[in-house]
């Protein structure tokens, strides 16, 4: 596709210097299939897995450790204490600001298929008794892309965490900014980052949890701004798409390129955590964080 | 230096016809002044009709023309004194982003921008104005310094995007851009960005979270380049013209969508036709806009900046009854 692009592009043949424009969108990586049947085949090792077995293993393969994609409701139930979730802003959904061909059809299909109004679910809940504001992106919803509705829900959740002064946990899964809303999607990167700036100024904890895939405009905004950044094993986490990069540097990339493990090695992630341990890890972070300052005071300094 | 664009061919043909006639007059001694005057008038009309009706895709082509002023050209026109400052103090100096301090109408200012090359050799050195993470980090270092010493910041954006390479990913392209978005949102000094040519997605936004955003008349700014959008939408990058329209990436679109605060008019045919005039228009806008921003206290400035980005985007909200349990 990109080779064609290079050939056909008119301005490349005018004797001018050529530079590949880089989108904040990565359309290369679809979310992994979510297993639905009673018996599923592991897409990594090929083992047959019973639905019950998968569920018991937090939707990971007990044989090879492969992490299957999970939808937002599943993620919430894996993460939060039962019956503690209160949803925010469930009534927010997308409109079509550019009059983009086929966009509303895409939204309606995604709504039907996912049962969600938009590509992120936000709300408040508890993890091992610790109150948190939580946001979970759903990669099934137009590749988890961020348009105005996702940006607004996120920003409100960030502001709510600030008002309540309770930690914010965001699970990311996204191809990046939503092309169909054009420049307004790009601006959601600025909007969410501005809200996080205030949260950080205030000193409220933000933990970002990178799940497969987290790329483009989401990777280059709130996903990378966590005080602590956790990632699930094997999750793709990076800015530009593999094909775009290979086209640019004209060489093949290593297999582990832009995986959570690769990003850990390069210092972009604090810890890669198996999904089955994620709740415990978050609990530890919240407990340690909750003990700060109490009694000792924030003002003692060093 | 600028290449001819397809839609300019009738203009160029007419121009060369006029020139030939003039030469013929000189050589033959015949008086064809009336004829030449007529053609000159037709040329003016033709130019105005061609350039006033450019399609979004034609505008993209103008925005990519070599010979348009680059950041260093703007700096030279804006500042009476300027010292370029280098490096991110961490990895290296990224030549794709330049920045430094200077005086603009006697006032101290920090100017930063993506830097395209003015010829092939410089373009290779500048990586076509596509920055690595260290470029964004250098920009942030200079912005933080401006904040500390109460200098306003002026940023120039003209890039196809942040560099998509292995080295850039390894050093955290995402993190570098994300951090700039966050830090620029809270920078305690007035900031103005000017999209001077190409506003390529996250790589442009990484220098673009500012109190005011001005867009040059023929510049484009988009979440995705028209060719890439066309490749995704219609599996055909040749449909870029259609994508350019659909994506609403031209200056007027950006103003209507509430992203741009103003459009800076370019000379007829684009900035490359009269760079000095363009630079003066930009300077005029930046100076008057800064004077306006300086009226605000830092608290007012930051609140207005927050509100501006807070309001960006459109969505539907259905009222949901709170279920009490
Ligand atoms: Zn397996």
XYZ file of C-alpha atoms and ligand atoms in Angstrom:
628
model
C 0.000 0.000 0.000
C 2.700 2.467 0.938
C 4.826 1.572 -2.028
C 1.869 2.469 -4.255
C 1.506 5.655 -2.344
C 5.060 6.538 -3.112
C 4.693 5.864 -6.824
C 1.381 7.521 -7.373
C 1.991 10.595 -5.355
C 2.247 13.475 -7.707
C 4.472 15.716 -5.682
C 7.035 12.993 -5.318
C 7.625 13.013 -9.047
C 8.099 16.748 -9.377
C 11.729 16.609 -8.393
C 10.871 17.822 -4.920
C 11.986 16.350 -1.678
C 9.705 13.700 -0.389
C 8.579 13.180 3.143
C 6.042 10.615 4.243
C 3.278 12.302 6.215
C 2.694 10.566 9.506
C -0.811 10.026 10.765
C -1.727 9.871 14.443
C -3.693 6.866 13.362
C -2.580 3.291 13.102
C -4.972 1.246 11.037
C -2.622 -1.686 10.788
C -3.337 -3.541 13.985
C -6.812 -4.851 14.556
C -7.694 -5.904 18.074
C -7.261 -9.588 18.730
C -10.344 -11.721 18.477
C -12.383 -11.972 21.591
C -13.142 -15.652 22.190
C -16.892 -16.203 22.180
C -17.619 -19.933 21.870
C -17.607 -22.684 24.446
C -14.367 -23.999 23.006
C -11.742 -21.660 21.547
C -8.434 -22.207 19.883
C -5.538 -20.149 21.249
C -4.471 -17.857 18.427
C -0.897 -18.092 19.632
C -0.184 -21.750 20.531
C -3.196 -23.448 18.981
C -4.314 -25.239 22.161
C -8.047 -25.770 22.552
C -9.373 -23.858 25.518
C -12.700 -24.222 27.258
C -14.556 -20.975 27.910
C -14.505 -21.706 31.648
C -10.761 -22.300 31.567
C -10.235 -18.969 29.810
C -12.389 -17.162 32.296
C -10.525 -18.700 35.218
C -7.255 -17.461 33.718
C -8.367 -13.874 33.262
C -8.803 -14.515 29.533
C -5.225 -15.584 28.993
C -3.971 -18.898 27.655
C -2.851 -21.188 30.522
C -0.418 -22.912 28.136
C 1.455 -20.055 26.458
C 0.374 -16.977 28.399
C -1.241 -15.363 25.372
C -3.483 -12.460 26.371
C -6.804 -12.408 24.563
C -8.495 -9.065 24.041
C -11.237 -8.389 26.534
C -14.138 -5.995 26.152
C -14.729 -3.116 28.550
C -17.355 -4.838 30.745
C -15.080 -7.876 31.191
C -12.153 -5.625 32.056
C -14.203 -3.813 34.670
C -15.267 -7.069 36.287
C -11.682 -8.352 36.251
C -10.421 -5.169 37.895
C -13.010 -3.833 40.311
C -14.539 -5.220 43.505
C -17.900 -6.677 42.566
C -20.896 -4.331 42.585
C -18.814 -1.223 43.158
C -18.953 0.252 39.649
C -20.953 3.397 38.988
C -20.803 4.548 35.411
C -20.238 8.188 34.383
C -21.635 9.860 31.279
C -23.195 6.799 29.676
C -25.308 9.105 27.516
C -22.413 10.580 25.541
C -22.035 9.396 21.969
C -20.554 10.519 18.672
C -21.963 12.873 16.076
C -20.634 13.460 12.576
C -18.972 16.885 12.591
C -17.368 16.602 9.144
C -20.220 14.879 7.322
C -17.839 11.992 6.789
C -19.173 9.319 4.413
C -20.357 6.220 6.267
C -19.251 7.397 9.708
C -22.598 7.220 11.470
C -23.199 3.732 10.038
C -19.884 2.663 11.519
C -20.831 4.131 14.891
C -24.234 2.461 14.897
C -22.744 -0.897 13.953
C -20.156 -0.566 16.696
C -22.884 0.314 19.185
C -24.962 -2.676 18.164
C -22.048 -5.066 18.231
C -20.603 -3.867 21.553
C -23.714 -2.783 23.397
C -21.796 0.393 24.306
C -22.635 3.965 23.364
C -18.991 4.804 22.759
C -15.474 3.348 22.697
C -14.711 4.034 26.351
C -16.517 3.247 29.580
C -15.761 5.546 32.523
C -16.899 5.552 36.092
C -16.059 5.096 39.695
C -15.426 1.905 41.634
C -13.206 0.167 44.148
C -10.117 -1.988 43.841
C -9.590 -4.024 47.037
C -11.534 -1.341 48.846
C -9.562 1.586 47.412
C -11.794 4.043 45.568
C -10.701 4.833 42.009
C -11.953 6.643 38.949
C -11.575 4.210 36.079
C -11.722 4.386 32.294
C -11.592 1.384 29.981
C -11.274 1.665 26.213
C -12.962 -0.982 24.127
C -10.934 -1.968 21.071
C -14.015 -3.377 19.361
C -15.475 0.094 18.976
C -14.028 1.435 15.685
C -10.649 0.084 16.796
C -10.925 1.902 20.092
C -10.303 5.140 18.260
C -10.616 8.477 20.046
C -13.078 10.996 18.682
C -14.829 13.857 20.462
C -17.098 11.585 22.526
C -14.209 9.471 23.835
C -12.186 12.631 24.497
C -15.051 14.242 26.399
C -15.749 11.169 28.526
C -12.065 10.845 29.341
C -11.704 14.516 30.203
C -14.729 14.394 32.507
C -13.338 11.298 34.213
C -9.971 13.020 34.705
C -11.684 16.112 36.122
C -13.816 13.934 38.387
C -10.736 12.199 39.778
C -9.374 15.667 40.511
C -12.554 16.821 42.248
C -12.774 13.664 44.339
C -8.993 13.501 44.810
C -8.972 9.782 44.180
C -6.572 7.894 41.891
C -7.311 7.574 38.200
C -6.765 4.267 36.381
C -7.022 4.186 32.586
C -6.887 1.017 30.483
C -5.924 1.949 26.941
C -6.635 0.011 23.753
C -6.761 2.095 20.621
C -5.620 2.550 17.060
C -5.266 6.267 17.816
C -7.253 9.321 16.853
C -10.532 8.698 14.990
C -10.002 9.665 11.372
C -13.680 10.329 10.732
C -13.677 13.353 13.037
C -10.580 14.873 11.473
C -8.770 17.628 13.313
C -11.272 17.483 16.186
C -9.977 14.004 17.013
C -6.420 15.295 17.046
C -7.489 18.018 19.467
C -8.797 15.394 21.908
C -5.134 14.527 22.493
C -4.546 18.099 23.653
C -7.779 18.243 25.631
C -7.129 15.061 27.626
C -3.484 16.007 28.186
C -4.507 19.449 29.449
C -6.863 17.809 31.954
C -4.036 15.506 33.070
C -1.770 18.506 33.534
C -4.201 19.866 36.109
C -4.519 16.485 37.776
C -0.773 16.235 38.046
C -0.444 19.801 39.376
C -2.940 18.832 42.040
C -1.012 15.696 42.911
C -3.611 13.054 42.163
C -2.236 9.688 41.083
C -2.754 8.472 37.529
C -1.935 4.900 36.570
C -2.005 4.083 32.885
C -2.437 0.434 31.897
C -1.405 -0.298 28.330
C -3.322 -3.125 26.662
C -3.178 -4.380 23.096
C -3.024 -2.308 20.948
C -2.167 1.219 22.146
C -0.859 3.311 19.281
C -0.985 6.612 17.422
C -2.707 9.560 19.026
C -3.660 7.658 22.167
C -0.124 6.423 22.695
C 1.109 9.982 22.072
C -1.208 11.532 24.646
C -2.809 10.277 27.869
C -1.561 6.668 27.615
C 2.034 7.887 27.980
C 1.299 10.331 30.784
C 0.717 7.971 33.696
C 2.693 8.570 36.894
C 3.017 4.819 36.646
C 2.675 2.983 33.343
C 1.847 -0.736 33.447
C 1.465 -2.902 30.368
C 0.080 -6.341 29.611
C 2.511 -8.896 28.133
C 2.753 -8.721 24.366
C 0.641 -5.579 24.083
C 1.564 -3.393 21.138
C 2.551 0.058 22.376
C 3.992 2.605 19.987
C 3.483 5.727 17.951
C 3.785 4.878 14.273
C 2.607 1.706 12.571
C 5.066 -1.040 11.685
C 4.442 -0.780 7.939
C 4.932 2.973 7.927
C 8.222 2.559 9.779
C 9.455 -0.274 7.556
C 8.621 1.841 4.537
C 10.514 4.794 5.996
C 13.701 3.051 7.119
C 13.572 0.378 4.398
C 14.456 -2.496 6.660
C 12.547 -5.128 8.562
C 11.835 -4.594 12.229
C 12.471 -7.142 14.965
C 9.474 -9.278 15.934
C 9.243 -7.804 19.425
C 9.307 -4.246 18.113
C 6.867 -1.978 20.005
C 5.728 -4.746 22.319
C 5.262 -4.018 26.010
C 8.504 -5.907 26.691
C 10.389 -3.858 24.075
C 9.064 -0.640 25.576
C 9.999 -1.839 29.073
C 13.552 -2.423 27.883
C 13.650 1.063 26.377
C 12.374 2.705 29.543
C 8.885 3.669 28.392
C 6.975 1.345 30.723
C 7.342 0.781 34.483
C 6.299 -2.843 34.610
C 4.869 -5.562 32.405
C 2.187 -7.363 34.395
C 0.340 -10.579 33.560
C -3.385 -9.946 33.527
C -3.961 -12.420 36.342
C -1.675 -10.298 38.575
C -2.915 -6.908 37.463
C -5.488 -6.419 40.206
C -2.936 -7.312 42.883
C -0.365 -4.977 41.363
C -2.873 -2.118 41.255
C -3.834 -2.875 44.853
C -0.201 -2.628 45.960
C 0.245 0.657 44.112
C -2.927 2.074 45.647
C -1.959 0.909 49.133
C 1.557 2.363 48.943
C 0.206 5.541 47.417
C -2.541 5.820 50.044
C 0.029 5.779 52.829
C 1.909 8.790 51.497
C 1.795 11.899 53.594
C -0.709 10.578 56.109
C 0.792 11.598 59.438
C 4.207 12.280 57.942
C 2.800 15.210 55.972
C 3.544 16.348 52.448
C 5.386 19.420 53.653
C 8.277 17.857 55.514
C 10.343 17.749 52.341
C 13.893 16.595 52.217
C 13.037 27.486 -6.837
C 9.369 26.650 -6.476
C 8.153 24.047 -8.922
C 5.170 24.642 -11.165
C 1.919 23.136 -10.076
C -0.473 21.740 -12.631
C -3.179 24.305 -12.045
C -0.648 27.079 -12.639
C 0.107 25.973 -16.205
C -2.356 28.367 -17.917
C -0.825 31.240 -15.943
C 2.684 30.242 -16.887
C 1.717 29.830 -20.561
C 0.211 33.283 -20.643
C 3.234 34.745 -18.908
C 5.610 33.244 -21.431
C 3.410 34.455 -24.303
C 3.628 37.987 -22.969
C 7.358 37.658 -22.654
C 7.683 36.367 -26.215
C 5.613 39.262 -27.526
C 7.788 41.750 -25.673
C 10.910 40.197 -27.093
C 9.392 40.220 -30.556
C 8.542 43.942 -30.173
C 12.095 44.677 -29.204
C 13.603 42.714 -32.038
C 11.217 43.802 -34.774
C 10.567 47.357 -33.612
C 6.824 46.785 -34.071
C 4.468 48.403 -31.571
C 2.241 45.769 -29.960
C 1.702 47.622 -26.678
C -2.080 47.443 -26.865
C -1.906 43.722 -27.411
C 0.499 43.263 -24.491
C -1.620 45.424 -22.187
C -4.635 43.326 -23.023
C -2.756 40.149 -22.217
C -1.421 41.634 -18.963
C -4.959 42.421 -17.893
C -6.041 38.933 -18.820
C -3.143 37.547 -16.777
C -4.247 39.463 -13.690
C -7.781 38.170 -14.084
C -6.583 34.638 -14.685
C -4.354 34.688 -11.623
C -7.056 36.003 -9.389
C -9.591 33.477 -10.656
C -7.177 30.522 -10.346
C -5.825 31.396 -6.922
C -9.138 32.393 -5.396
C -10.753 29.061 -6.274
C -8.092 26.566 -5.229
C -9.467 23.223 -4.097
C -8.338 21.832 -0.734
C -5.970 19.447 -2.518
C -4.441 22.252 -4.578
C -3.903 24.140 -1.340
C -2.061 21.132 0.083
C 0.221 21.267 -2.929
C 0.877 24.966 -2.384
C 1.618 24.294 1.304
C 4.270 21.774 0.238
C 5.963 24.067 -2.247
C 9.648 24.562 -1.689
C 10.600 28.188 -1.367
C 8.051 28.934 1.320
C 9.625 30.626 4.343
C 10.972 28.130 6.899
C 11.181 28.652 10.644
C 14.683 30.092 10.373
C 13.435 32.555 7.735
C 10.606 33.631 10.021
C 13.034 33.998 12.908
C 15.276 36.216 10.822
C 12.306 38.389 9.881
C 10.762 38.462 13.348
C 13.802 39.040 15.525
C 16.363 41.807 15.458
C 18.737 39.668 17.466
C 18.584 35.924 17.782
C 20.719 33.171 19.241
C 19.920 29.617 18.293
C 20.133 27.186 21.214
C 20.821 23.524 20.710
C 20.179 20.132 22.228
C 17.857 18.365 24.627
C 20.590 17.839 27.277
C 19.924 14.155 27.079
C 20.636 12.551 23.741
C 21.548 14.923 20.910
C 20.591 18.035 18.994
C 17.745 17.335 16.563
C 18.183 19.526 13.471
C 14.510 18.976 12.521
C 13.504 21.407 15.269
C 15.217 24.734 15.814
C 14.779 27.219 18.612
C 16.354 30.017 20.526
C 15.989 33.424 22.113
C 15.861 36.851 20.577
C 14.289 40.266 20.524
C 11.102 40.982 18.622
C 10.354 44.691 18.450
C 12.671 45.067 21.425
C 10.864 42.443 23.516
C 12.512 39.173 24.545
C 10.937 36.111 22.991
C 11.606 32.392 22.572
C 11.005 31.097 19.050
C 10.840 27.383 18.227
C 9.782 25.494 15.126
C 10.130 22.494 12.891
C 12.745 23.148 10.234
C 12.524 21.867 6.679
C 15.589 22.127 4.490
C 15.815 24.762 1.804
C 17.560 22.361 -0.576
C 18.042 18.604 -0.843
C 21.242 18.537 1.150
C 19.787 20.579 3.986
C 16.566 18.595 3.846
C 18.484 15.389 4.482
C 20.278 17.065 7.388
C 16.944 18.341 8.726
C 15.245 14.977 8.171
C 12.627 16.839 6.064
C 11.459 18.633 9.200
C 10.325 15.394 10.812
C 11.460 15.440 14.417
C 12.722 12.703 16.703
C 11.782 12.620 20.409
C 14.885 14.656 21.255
C 13.535 17.424 19.011
C 10.339 17.642 21.037
C 12.402 17.469 24.222
C 14.639 20.291 23.069
C 11.514 22.330 22.330
C 10.187 21.583 25.815
C 13.476 22.553 27.430
C 13.382 25.909 25.661
C 9.720 26.428 26.559
C 10.389 25.702 30.237
C 13.259 28.155 30.125
C 10.973 30.762 28.557
C 8.481 30.170 31.352
C 11.169 30.592 33.990
C 12.398 33.875 32.537
C 8.949 35.201 31.550
C 9.446 35.206 27.830
C 6.513 34.532 25.493
C 6.922 31.596 23.122
C 6.243 31.661 19.390
C 6.144 28.309 17.587
C 6.238 27.558 13.868
C 4.776 24.339 12.552
C 5.586 22.976 9.119
C 6.032 19.229 9.201
C 4.584 16.170 7.510
C 4.656 14.618 10.971
C 6.891 13.263 13.693
C 9.530 10.899 12.296
C 8.273 7.310 12.049
C 11.485 5.379 12.581
C 12.818 2.670 14.840
C 15.148 5.045 16.675
C 12.270 7.433 17.320
C 10.140 4.649 18.792
C 12.995 3.367 20.954
C 13.544 6.801 22.430
C 9.849 7.349 23.082
C 8.249 9.372 20.318
C 4.870 8.913 21.991
C 6.135 9.995 25.383
C 7.925 13.043 24.001
C 4.845 14.311 22.169
C 2.491 13.465 25.039
C 4.680 15.284 27.548
C 4.753 18.380 25.341
C 0.955 18.399 25.104
C 0.656 18.260 28.876
C 3.421 20.734 29.667
C 2.333 23.229 27.012
C -1.177 23.189 28.468
C 0.265 24.452 31.745
C 3.099 26.690 30.540
C 2.983 29.897 32.563
C 3.755 32.300 29.757
C 1.879 33.432 26.623
C 2.217 31.038 23.670
C 1.358 31.411 19.997
C 1.671 28.805 17.274
C 1.657 29.407 13.547
C 0.890 26.567 11.147
C 3.031 27.828 8.302
C 2.726 24.979 5.805
C 2.016 21.383 6.722
C 0.381 20.537 10.018
C 0.991 16.815 10.047
C -0.929 15.267 12.898
C 0.643 14.473 16.300
C 4.018 15.723 15.146
C 2.476 19.157 14.552
C 0.361 19.106 17.689
C 3.519 18.386 19.720
C 4.402 22.070 19.229
C 0.840 23.322 18.943
C -0.931 23.496 22.306
C -0.965 27.273 22.604
C -3.055 30.293 23.591
C -3.477 31.250 19.944
C -3.214 29.155 16.792
C -2.832 30.970 13.488
C -2.917 29.187 10.168
C -1.477 30.523 6.942
C -3.998 30.835 4.129
C -2.802 27.814 2.158
C -1.588 25.706 5.081
C -3.210 22.415 6.050
C -3.546 20.806 9.451
C -4.975 17.346 9.874
C -5.096 14.207 11.958
C -3.920 12.340 8.865
C -2.439 13.355 5.517
C -4.906 13.239 2.620
C -2.960 10.482 0.825
C -3.003 8.242 3.892
C -6.680 8.971 4.539
C -7.496 8.066 0.939
C -5.482 4.869 1.245
C -7.534 3.888 4.288
C -10.933 5.039 3.013
C -10.840 4.014 -0.611
C -7.720 1.816 -0.725
C -6.360 4.328 -3.198
C -3.949 7.098 -2.306
C -4.753 8.634 -5.709
C -8.031 9.799 -4.188
C -6.118 12.281 -2.036
C -8.021 15.199 -3.567
C -11.309 13.710 -2.403
C -9.844 12.995 1.022
C -8.522 16.549 1.341
C -12.075 17.812 0.896
C -13.683 15.244 3.171
C -11.200 15.753 5.987
C -11.691 19.559 6.127
C -8.029 20.382 6.525
C -7.846 23.850 4.934
C -7.439 27.116 6.829
C -11.073 28.132 6.614
C -12.214 24.690 7.811
C -9.902 24.947 10.801
C -11.337 28.342 11.652
C -14.908 27.066 11.323
C -14.169 23.973 13.419
C -12.851 26.199 16.198
C -9.261 24.981 16.023
C -7.659 28.034 14.411
C -7.982 31.481 15.981
C -7.194 33.280 12.750
C -5.968 32.967 9.184
C -2.887 34.849 8.007
C -3.318 35.920 4.398
C -0.643 34.850 1.932
C 0.483 36.669 -1.197
C -1.426 35.652 -4.331
C -0.386 32.115 -5.233
C 1.193 31.397 -1.875
C 3.975 32.377 0.516
C 6.671 31.128 -1.854
C 5.773 33.862 -4.373
C 6.692 36.632 -1.925
C 8.383 35.260 1.210
C 9.340 38.641 2.678
C 5.753 39.882 2.449
C 4.518 36.677 4.100
C 6.991 37.015 6.950
C 5.840 40.594 7.569
C 2.172 39.502 7.688
C 3.076 36.796 10.178
C 5.074 39.203 12.289
C 2.226 41.691 12.347
C -0.197 39.008 13.560
C 2.180 37.592 16.171
C 3.096 40.994 17.612
C -0.488 42.211 17.915
C -1.660 38.914 19.316
C 1.106 38.832 21.928
C 0.215 42.363 23.027
C -3.317 41.118 23.594
C -2.201 38.069 25.588
C 0.099 40.154 27.767
C -2.972 41.968 29.123
C -3.994 38.787 30.913
C -2.665 37.589 34.237
C -1.017 34.164 34.171
C -4.023 32.679 35.966
C -6.411 34.146 33.399
C -4.170 33.005 30.584
C -4.034 29.407 31.824
C -7.778 29.282 32.460
C -8.534 30.623 28.974
C -6.126 28.115 27.427
C -7.731 25.270 29.369
C -11.243 26.362 28.425
C -10.307 26.634 24.786
C -9.142 23.018 24.553
C -11.877 21.857 26.919
C -14.464 23.077 24.409
C -12.951 21.360 21.389
C -14.979 18.584 19.825
C -18.652 17.904 19.276
C -20.696 15.061 20.704
C -24.227 14.123 21.616
C -25.370 13.815 25.204
C -28.545 11.970 26.080
C -29.718 12.568 29.600
C -29.427 9.425 31.627
C -31.557 9.018 34.722
C -29.453 8.279 37.733
C -30.558 4.979 39.184
C -30.269 5.191 42.912
C -29.565 1.962 44.712
Zn -1.810 -20.356 23.951
